[in-house]
Short mmCIF file of C-alpha atoms and ligand atoms in Angstrom, two decimals:
data_model
loop_
_atom_site.label_atom_id
_atom_site.label_comp_id
_atom_site.label_asym_id
_atom_site.label_seq_id
_atom_site.Cartn_x
_atom_site.Cartn_y
_atom_site.Cartn_z
CA MET A 1 9.01 -23.35 27.04
CA LYS A 2 7.15 -20.32 25.57
CA ILE A 3 8.73 -18.85 22.46
CA ALA A 4 8.10 -15.73 20.39
CA VAL A 5 9.83 -15.88 16.99
CA LEU A 6 10.31 -12.87 14.70
CA CYS A 7 10.36 -13.80 11.04
CA GLY A 8 9.98 -12.82 7.43
CA GLY A 9 10.77 -14.44 4.12
CA VAL A 10 11.37 -18.08 3.31
CA GLY A 11 14.11 -18.85 5.87
CA GLY A 12 12.05 -17.46 8.71
CA ALA A 13 8.99 -19.40 7.60
CA LYS A 14 10.97 -22.65 7.56
CA LEU A 15 12.25 -22.19 11.12
CA ALA A 16 8.76 -21.16 12.26
CA ASP A 17 7.50 -24.41 10.71
CA GLY A 18 10.18 -26.38 12.55
CA LEU A 19 9.27 -24.68 15.83
CA SER A 20 5.58 -25.49 15.21
CA ARG A 21 6.60 -29.17 15.03
CA ALA A 22 8.73 -28.99 18.19
CA LEU A 23 6.47 -26.95 20.52
CA PRO A 24 2.86 -27.16 21.71
CA PRO A 25 0.93 -24.57 19.65
CA GLU A 26 0.00 -22.54 22.73
CA ASN A 27 3.74 -22.07 23.44
CA LEU A 28 4.61 -20.52 20.07
CA THR A 29 3.83 -17.04 18.73
CA ILE A 30 5.09 -16.14 15.27
CA ILE A 31 5.46 -12.40 14.69
CA VAL A 32 5.69 -11.67 10.98
CA ASN A 33 7.16 -8.77 9.00
CA THR A 34 4.65 -6.79 6.94
CA GLY A 35 7.13 -4.28 5.49
CA ASP A 36 7.08 -6.22 2.19
CA ASP A 37 3.32 -5.69 1.86
CA PHE A 38 2.01 -3.66 -1.03
CA GLU A 39 -1.15 -2.80 -2.92
CA HIS A 40 -1.15 -4.45 -6.35
CA LEU A 41 -4.00 -5.01 -8.84
CA GLY A 42 -6.22 -3.33 -6.25
CA LEU A 43 -5.37 -6.04 -3.68
CA LEU A 44 -3.32 -5.99 -0.47
CA ILE A 45 -0.48 -8.48 -0.93
CA CYS A 46 1.20 -9.71 2.29
CA PRO A 47 4.12 -11.88 1.08
CA ASP A 48 5.74 -12.74 4.42
CA LEU A 49 2.41 -13.49 6.17
CA ASP A 50 1.44 -15.71 3.25
CA THR A 51 4.86 -17.41 3.09
CA VAL A 52 4.65 -18.24 6.83
CA CYS A 53 1.03 -19.43 6.63
CA TYR A 54 1.44 -21.42 3.42
CA THR A 55 4.58 -23.06 4.87
CA LEU A 56 2.90 -23.99 8.18
CA ALA A 57 -0.17 -25.22 6.30
CA GLY A 58 2.04 -27.36 4.04
CA ILE A 59 0.72 -25.71 0.87
CA ALA A 60 3.72 -23.51 0.00
CA ASN A 61 5.43 -23.82 -3.38
CA PRO A 62 8.39 -26.10 -2.50
CA GLU A 63 10.66 -24.66 -5.22
CA THR A 64 10.30 -20.95 -4.48
CA GLY A 65 9.20 -21.04 -0.86
CA TRP A 66 6.68 -18.29 -1.60
CA GLY A 67 3.27 -18.60 -3.27
CA ARG A 68 1.18 -21.77 -3.39
CA ALA A 69 1.99 -25.32 -4.49
CA ASP A 70 0.05 -26.82 -7.44
CA GLU A 71 -0.54 -23.38 -8.90
CA SER A 72 -2.09 -22.33 -12.21
CA TRP A 73 -1.50 -18.95 -13.82
CA ASN A 74 -4.67 -18.29 -15.85
CA ALA A 75 -5.67 -15.01 -14.22
CA LEU A 76 -2.15 -13.59 -14.57
CA ALA A 77 -2.03 -14.66 -18.23
CA ALA A 78 -5.36 -12.90 -18.81
CA ILE A 79 -4.07 -9.75 -17.05
CA ASP A 80 -0.92 -9.87 -19.18
CA SER A 81 -2.92 -10.27 -22.41
CA LEU A 82 -4.84 -7.14 -21.46
CA GLY A 83 -1.61 -5.19 -20.96
CA GLY A 84 -1.79 -5.32 -17.16
CA PRO A 85 1.21 -5.86 -14.82
CA SER A 86 2.45 -9.46 -14.66
CA TRP A 87 5.93 -8.85 -13.20
CA PHE A 88 4.76 -9.93 -9.74
CA ARG A 89 3.84 -13.59 -10.20
CA LEU A 90 0.42 -14.19 -8.63
CA GLY A 91 -1.00 -17.67 -9.17
CA ASP A 92 -4.74 -18.39 -9.27
CA ARG A 93 -4.89 -19.99 -5.80
CA ASP A 94 -2.69 -17.26 -4.35
CA LEU A 95 -4.98 -14.63 -5.87
CA GLY A 96 -7.83 -16.23 -3.92
CA THR A 97 -5.95 -15.37 -0.71
CA HIS A 98 -5.40 -11.76 -1.77
CA LEU A 99 -9.00 -11.32 -2.95
CA GLU A 100 -10.42 -12.70 0.31
CA ARG A 101 -7.99 -10.70 2.46
CA THR A 102 -8.86 -7.48 0.61
CA ARG A 103 -12.58 -8.24 0.94
CA CYS A 104 -12.31 -8.85 4.71
CA LEU A 105 -10.26 -5.68 5.22
CA ALA A 106 -12.80 -3.66 3.23
CA GLN A 107 -15.46 -4.99 5.61
CA GLY A 108 -13.52 -3.49 8.53
CA GLN A 109 -11.53 -6.48 9.80
CA THR A 110 -7.96 -5.78 10.94
CA LEU A 111 -5.02 -7.57 9.33
CA SER A 112 -4.61 -9.55 12.58
CA GLN A 113 -8.25 -10.64 12.45
CA VAL A 114 -7.96 -11.65 8.80
CA THR A 115 -4.75 -13.57 9.54
CA SER A 116 -6.25 -15.49 12.47
CA GLY A 117 -9.31 -16.31 10.34
CA PHE A 118 -7.05 -17.65 7.58
CA CYS A 119 -5.07 -19.67 10.17
CA ARG A 120 -8.31 -21.27 11.35
CA SER A 121 -9.23 -22.15 7.76
CA TRP A 122 -5.75 -23.55 7.11
CA ASN A 123 -5.71 -25.38 10.46
CA ILE A 124 -2.60 -23.53 11.63
CA LEU A 125 -2.55 -23.85 15.43
CA PRO A 126 0.31 -21.56 16.65
CA ASN A 127 -0.49 -17.85 16.94
CA VAL A 128 0.60 -16.05 13.74
CA ILE A 129 0.50 -12.26 14.15
CA PRO A 130 1.38 -9.51 11.67
CA MET A 131 3.83 -7.12 13.34
CA SER A 132 1.25 -4.32 13.05
CA ASP A 133 -2.31 -3.77 11.83
CA ARG A 134 -1.15 -0.41 10.49
CA ALA A 135 0.60 -0.08 7.12
CA VAL A 136 4.41 -0.15 7.35
CA ARG A 137 6.27 -0.12 4.04
CA THR A 138 9.96 -0.93 3.61
CA MET A 139 11.51 1.60 1.24
CA VAL A 140 14.88 0.77 -0.32
CA SER A 141 17.26 3.65 -1.10
CA THR A 142 19.42 2.88 -4.12
CA GLU A 143 22.35 4.67 -5.76
CA ALA A 144 20.88 4.57 -9.25
CA TYR A 145 17.14 5.03 -8.76
CA GLY A 146 16.74 6.80 -5.42
CA GLU A 147 14.08 5.34 -3.14
CA LEU A 148 12.21 2.25 -4.41
CA THR A 149 9.29 0.38 -2.92
CA PHE A 150 10.34 -3.01 -1.61
CA GLN A 151 8.76 -5.22 -4.29
CA ASP A 152 9.94 -2.91 -7.06
CA TYR A 153 13.50 -3.43 -5.76
CA PHE A 154 13.14 -7.09 -4.82
CA VAL A 155 11.07 -8.54 -7.67
CA ARG A 156 10.85 -6.12 -10.54
CA ARG A 157 14.51 -5.15 -10.38
CA ARG A 158 15.62 -8.52 -8.96
CA CYS A 159 17.64 -6.91 -6.11
CA GLU A 160 20.17 -5.61 -8.67
CA PRO A 161 20.37 -1.89 -7.68
CA LYS A 162 23.11 -1.03 -5.17
CA VAL A 163 21.39 -0.19 -1.88
CA THR A 164 22.41 2.76 0.28
CA GLY A 165 19.83 2.40 3.06
CA PHE A 166 16.33 1.47 4.20
CA ARG A 167 13.36 3.32 5.62
CA PHE A 168 10.31 1.76 7.24
CA SER A 169 7.64 4.20 6.24
CA GLY A 170 4.90 4.40 8.87
CA ALA A 171 6.83 2.43 11.51
CA GLU A 172 7.05 5.36 13.92
CA HIS A 173 3.24 5.55 14.20
CA ALA A 174 2.42 1.86 13.72
CA LEU A 175 1.43 0.26 17.00
CA PRO A 176 2.48 -3.39 17.33
CA ALA A 177 -0.47 -5.64 16.52
CA PRO A 178 -2.62 -6.80 19.45
CA GLY A 179 -0.89 -9.62 21.29
CA THR A 180 2.59 -8.84 19.95
CA LEU A 181 4.06 -7.18 23.05
CA GLU A 182 2.11 -9.57 25.30
CA ALA A 183 3.60 -12.58 23.49
CA ILE A 184 7.11 -11.16 23.82
CA GLU A 185 6.57 -10.41 27.54
CA ALA A 186 5.14 -13.91 28.15
CA ALA A 187 7.91 -15.67 26.24
CA ASP A 188 10.73 -17.48 28.04
CA ALA A 189 12.88 -16.44 25.07
CA VAL A 190 12.66 -14.62 21.75
CA ILE A 191 14.16 -16.11 18.58
CA LEU A 192 15.30 -14.00 15.62
CA SER A 193 14.84 -16.39 12.69
CA PRO A 194 17.29 -16.74 9.77
CA SER A 195 15.59 -13.89 7.91
CA ASN A 196 17.15 -10.90 6.20
CA PRO A 197 18.23 -8.59 9.06
CA TRP A 198 17.79 -5.42 6.99
CA VAL A 199 14.35 -5.94 5.45
CA SER A 200 12.69 -8.76 7.40
CA LEU A 201 13.76 -8.35 11.05
CA ASP A 202 14.65 -4.65 11.35
CA PRO A 203 11.12 -3.51 10.30
CA ILE A 204 9.65 -5.54 13.19
CA LEU A 205 12.22 -4.20 15.67
CA ALA A 206 11.57 -0.65 14.46
CA LEU A 207 8.00 -0.61 15.76
CA PRO A 208 7.41 1.39 18.97
CA GLY A 209 8.15 -0.75 22.02
CA ILE A 210 9.20 -3.93 20.24
CA ARG A 211 13.00 -3.59 20.38
CA SER A 212 12.89 -2.67 24.10
CA ALA A 213 10.44 -5.50 24.87
CA VAL A 214 12.62 -7.99 23.00
CA GLY A 215 15.75 -6.60 24.71
CA ARG A 216 14.26 -7.42 28.12
CA LYS A 217 14.05 -11.14 27.20
CA PRO A 218 16.72 -13.77 26.47
CA VAL A 219 17.24 -13.51 22.71
CA ALA A 220 18.82 -16.01 20.31
CA ALA A 221 19.36 -15.35 16.61
CA VAL A 222 19.94 -17.90 13.87
CA SER A 223 22.36 -16.67 11.23
CA SER A 224 20.91 -16.11 7.76
CA ILE A 225 24.44 -16.01 6.33
CA ILE A 226 26.41 -19.25 5.91
CA GLY A 227 30.00 -19.14 4.71
CA GLY A 228 29.65 -15.46 3.85
CA LYS A 229 26.64 -16.06 1.61
CA THR A 230 22.87 -15.93 2.09
CA VAL A 231 20.98 -19.15 1.47
CA LYS A 232 18.34 -17.20 -0.44
CA GLY A 233 17.85 -13.51 -1.10
CA PRO A 234 19.99 -10.37 -1.01
CA ALA A 235 21.09 -10.13 2.65
CA ALA A 236 24.80 -10.73 1.94
CA LYS A 237 24.72 -8.32 -1.03
CA MET A 238 23.09 -5.69 1.18
CA PHE A 239 25.75 -6.07 3.88
CA GLN A 240 28.46 -5.67 1.21
CA GLU A 241 26.82 -2.60 -0.37
CA LEU A 242 26.38 -0.99 3.04
CA GLY A 243 30.10 -1.42 3.73
CA PHE A 244 30.04 -4.53 5.92
CA GLU A 245 31.85 -7.81 5.21
CA PRO A 246 28.92 -10.27 4.80
CA SER A 247 29.37 -12.89 7.53
CA ALA A 248 27.59 -14.48 10.46
CA PRO A 249 29.52 -12.26 12.93
CA ALA A 250 28.26 -9.21 10.99
CA ILE A 251 24.71 -10.26 11.89
CA ALA A 252 25.66 -10.81 15.55
CA LEU A 253 27.18 -7.30 15.58
CA HIS A 254 24.04 -5.89 13.95
CA TYR A 255 21.97 -7.16 16.90
CA ARG A 256 24.60 -7.06 19.67
CA ASP A 257 22.46 -4.71 21.78
CA ILE A 258 19.73 -7.31 22.20
CA LEU A 259 21.48 -10.66 21.62
CA ASP A 260 22.29 -13.26 24.29
CA GLY A 261 22.85 -16.19 21.94
CA PHE A 262 23.82 -16.68 18.32
CA ILE A 263 23.55 -19.80 16.21
CA LEU A 264 25.98 -20.33 13.36
CA ASP A 265 26.00 -22.97 10.71
CA GLN A 266 28.57 -25.71 11.32
CA VAL A 267 30.69 -24.42 8.41
CA ASP A 268 31.16 -21.19 10.38
CA LEU A 269 32.07 -22.90 13.67
CA ALA A 270 35.46 -21.14 13.79
CA LEU A 271 33.76 -17.72 13.61
CA GLY A 272 32.38 -18.23 17.11
CA GLY A 273 35.65 -16.75 18.35
CA ASP A 274 34.66 -13.40 16.82
CA ILE A 275 31.28 -13.41 18.56
CA ARG A 276 31.89 -14.69 22.10
CA PRO A 277 33.94 -11.57 23.07
CA LEU A 278 30.70 -9.63 22.57
CA GLY A 279 29.30 -11.52 25.57
CA ILE A 280 27.11 -13.63 23.30
CA GLN A 281 26.82 -17.42 23.73
CA VAL A 282 27.48 -19.24 20.47
CA ALA A 283 26.49 -22.65 19.10
CA ALA A 284 26.87 -24.22 15.67
CA PHE A 285 24.28 -26.52 14.09
CA GLN A 286 23.19 -27.55 10.63
CA THR A 287 21.12 -24.49 9.75
CA LEU A 288 20.34 -25.37 6.11
CA MET A 289 16.71 -26.52 6.01
CA ASN A 290 16.00 -28.64 2.93
CA SER A 291 13.29 -30.83 4.44
CA PRO A 292 10.67 -30.79 7.19
CA ALA A 293 13.03 -33.05 9.18
CA ASP A 294 15.80 -30.42 8.83
CA ARG A 295 13.39 -27.74 10.02
CA ARG A 296 12.34 -29.72 13.07
CA ARG A 297 15.90 -30.67 13.95
CA LEU A 298 17.15 -27.09 13.75
CA ALA A 299 14.18 -25.96 15.83
CA GLU A 300 15.01 -28.58 18.46
CA ASP A 301 18.70 -27.64 18.40
CA VAL A 302 17.74 -23.99 18.97
CA LEU A 303 15.31 -24.89 21.78
CA ASN A 304 18.00 -27.06 23.44
CA PHE A 305 20.39 -24.09 23.18
CA ILE A 306 17.98 -21.63 24.85
CA PRO A 307 18.57 -22.78 28.48
CA SER A 308 22.22 -21.68 28.11
CA ILE A 309 21.11 -18.05 27.64
CA LEU A 310 18.42 -17.94 30.34
N1 LIG B 1 9.37 -13.15 -5.37
C1 LIG B 1 9.97 -13.08 -6.60
O1 LIG B 1 11.20 -13.06 -6.65
N2 LIG B 1 9.23 -13.04 -7.76
C2 LIG B 1 7.88 -13.04 -7.76
O2 LIG B 1 7.24 -12.99 -8.82
C3 LIG B 1 7.22 -13.15 -6.49
C4 LIG B 1 5.82 -13.22 -6.40
C5 LIG B 1 5.24 -13.41 -5.13
C6 LIG B 1 3.87 -13.59 -5.01
C7 LIG B 1 3.30 -13.78 -3.77
C8 LIG B 1 4.10 -13.80 -2.62
O3 LIG B 1 3.54 -14.00 -1.41
C9 LIG B 1 5.48 -13.64 -2.71
C10 LIG B 1 6.05 -13.44 -3.96
N3 LIG B 1 7.44 -13.28 -4.08
C11 LIG B 1 8.03 -13.19 -5.31
C12 LIG B 1 8.30 -13.20 -2.86
C13 LIG B 1 8.15 -11.80 -2.29
O4 LIG B 1 8.82 -10.88 -3.12
C14 LIG B 1 8.68 -11.66 -0.82
O5 LIG B 1 8.59 -10.36 -0.47
C15 LIG B 1 10.10 -12.22 -0.69
O6 LIG B 1 9.92 -13.56 -0.44
C16 LIG B 1 10.88 -11.60 0.46
O7 LIG B 1 10.20 -11.79 1.64
#
């Protein structure tokens, strides 16, 4: 079975890792959000691409999910001692990634080319593609501070400001990266991973042609909200601040125009009754992924669910 999975953030990276253990590499394309990307210290930082690649390469920081394992922080300490910005925690090994990416881009490589080169170096076999080679930047509108850049909202202000909306600057002109639409067309099904709908999945679906291409395929989403709360990150808080009751059905409603299947966590089994009337097939599995075995099992549960939406 050929799968295209849309993902961003730690939850998406974990499911992508599970899928990479359950599928032959040529049957899996991982399309990654780049709306979190930003220029910092003169470098292009691509958090979701790096979180996916580090996770698939088995070198991600197991505590945070982002950044590298076995890190040291000498460069950041030196930057801090010189009065430079240290609010965005960049470890020494991680800085190597950003330095090399920025060097390759300055030489004229596209982000896709850099990413596939990194995947070769990290021995990552499935196809990992940034959603676009053009810059798309998620802007977060807040009540107190107006519009903030994503990392300013997410890291510097620790997701505290009340959000009023999002804008994906550049999305309207950003062509999907080479291979993105082809992978969606060639897929037997598309999976929306348990990523933040607002700032990890919506930027991908906002790119010209992607939402319609995805809508023409069988689509299954895995809920990023369990028992009304997000496993990690501000998705539930964002739903609340935007006037929605944070719940798994709220995510199914958010994507009802393209969804054929929706996967809840077992604790939310009873909520299936709110989703089936939308014409969406529902299943409940253990969706918390605390180990590689959890990731693989959830991936296999999702793959075994797919035939019911074909
Ligand atoms: N998230 C934080 O909450 N604090 C950080 O200092 C931080 C640093 C960081 C460095 C590299 C990287 O790839 C990701 C990093 N993240 C950090 C996560 C980042 O904000 C992502 O955008 C989120 O994971 C959401 O996708």
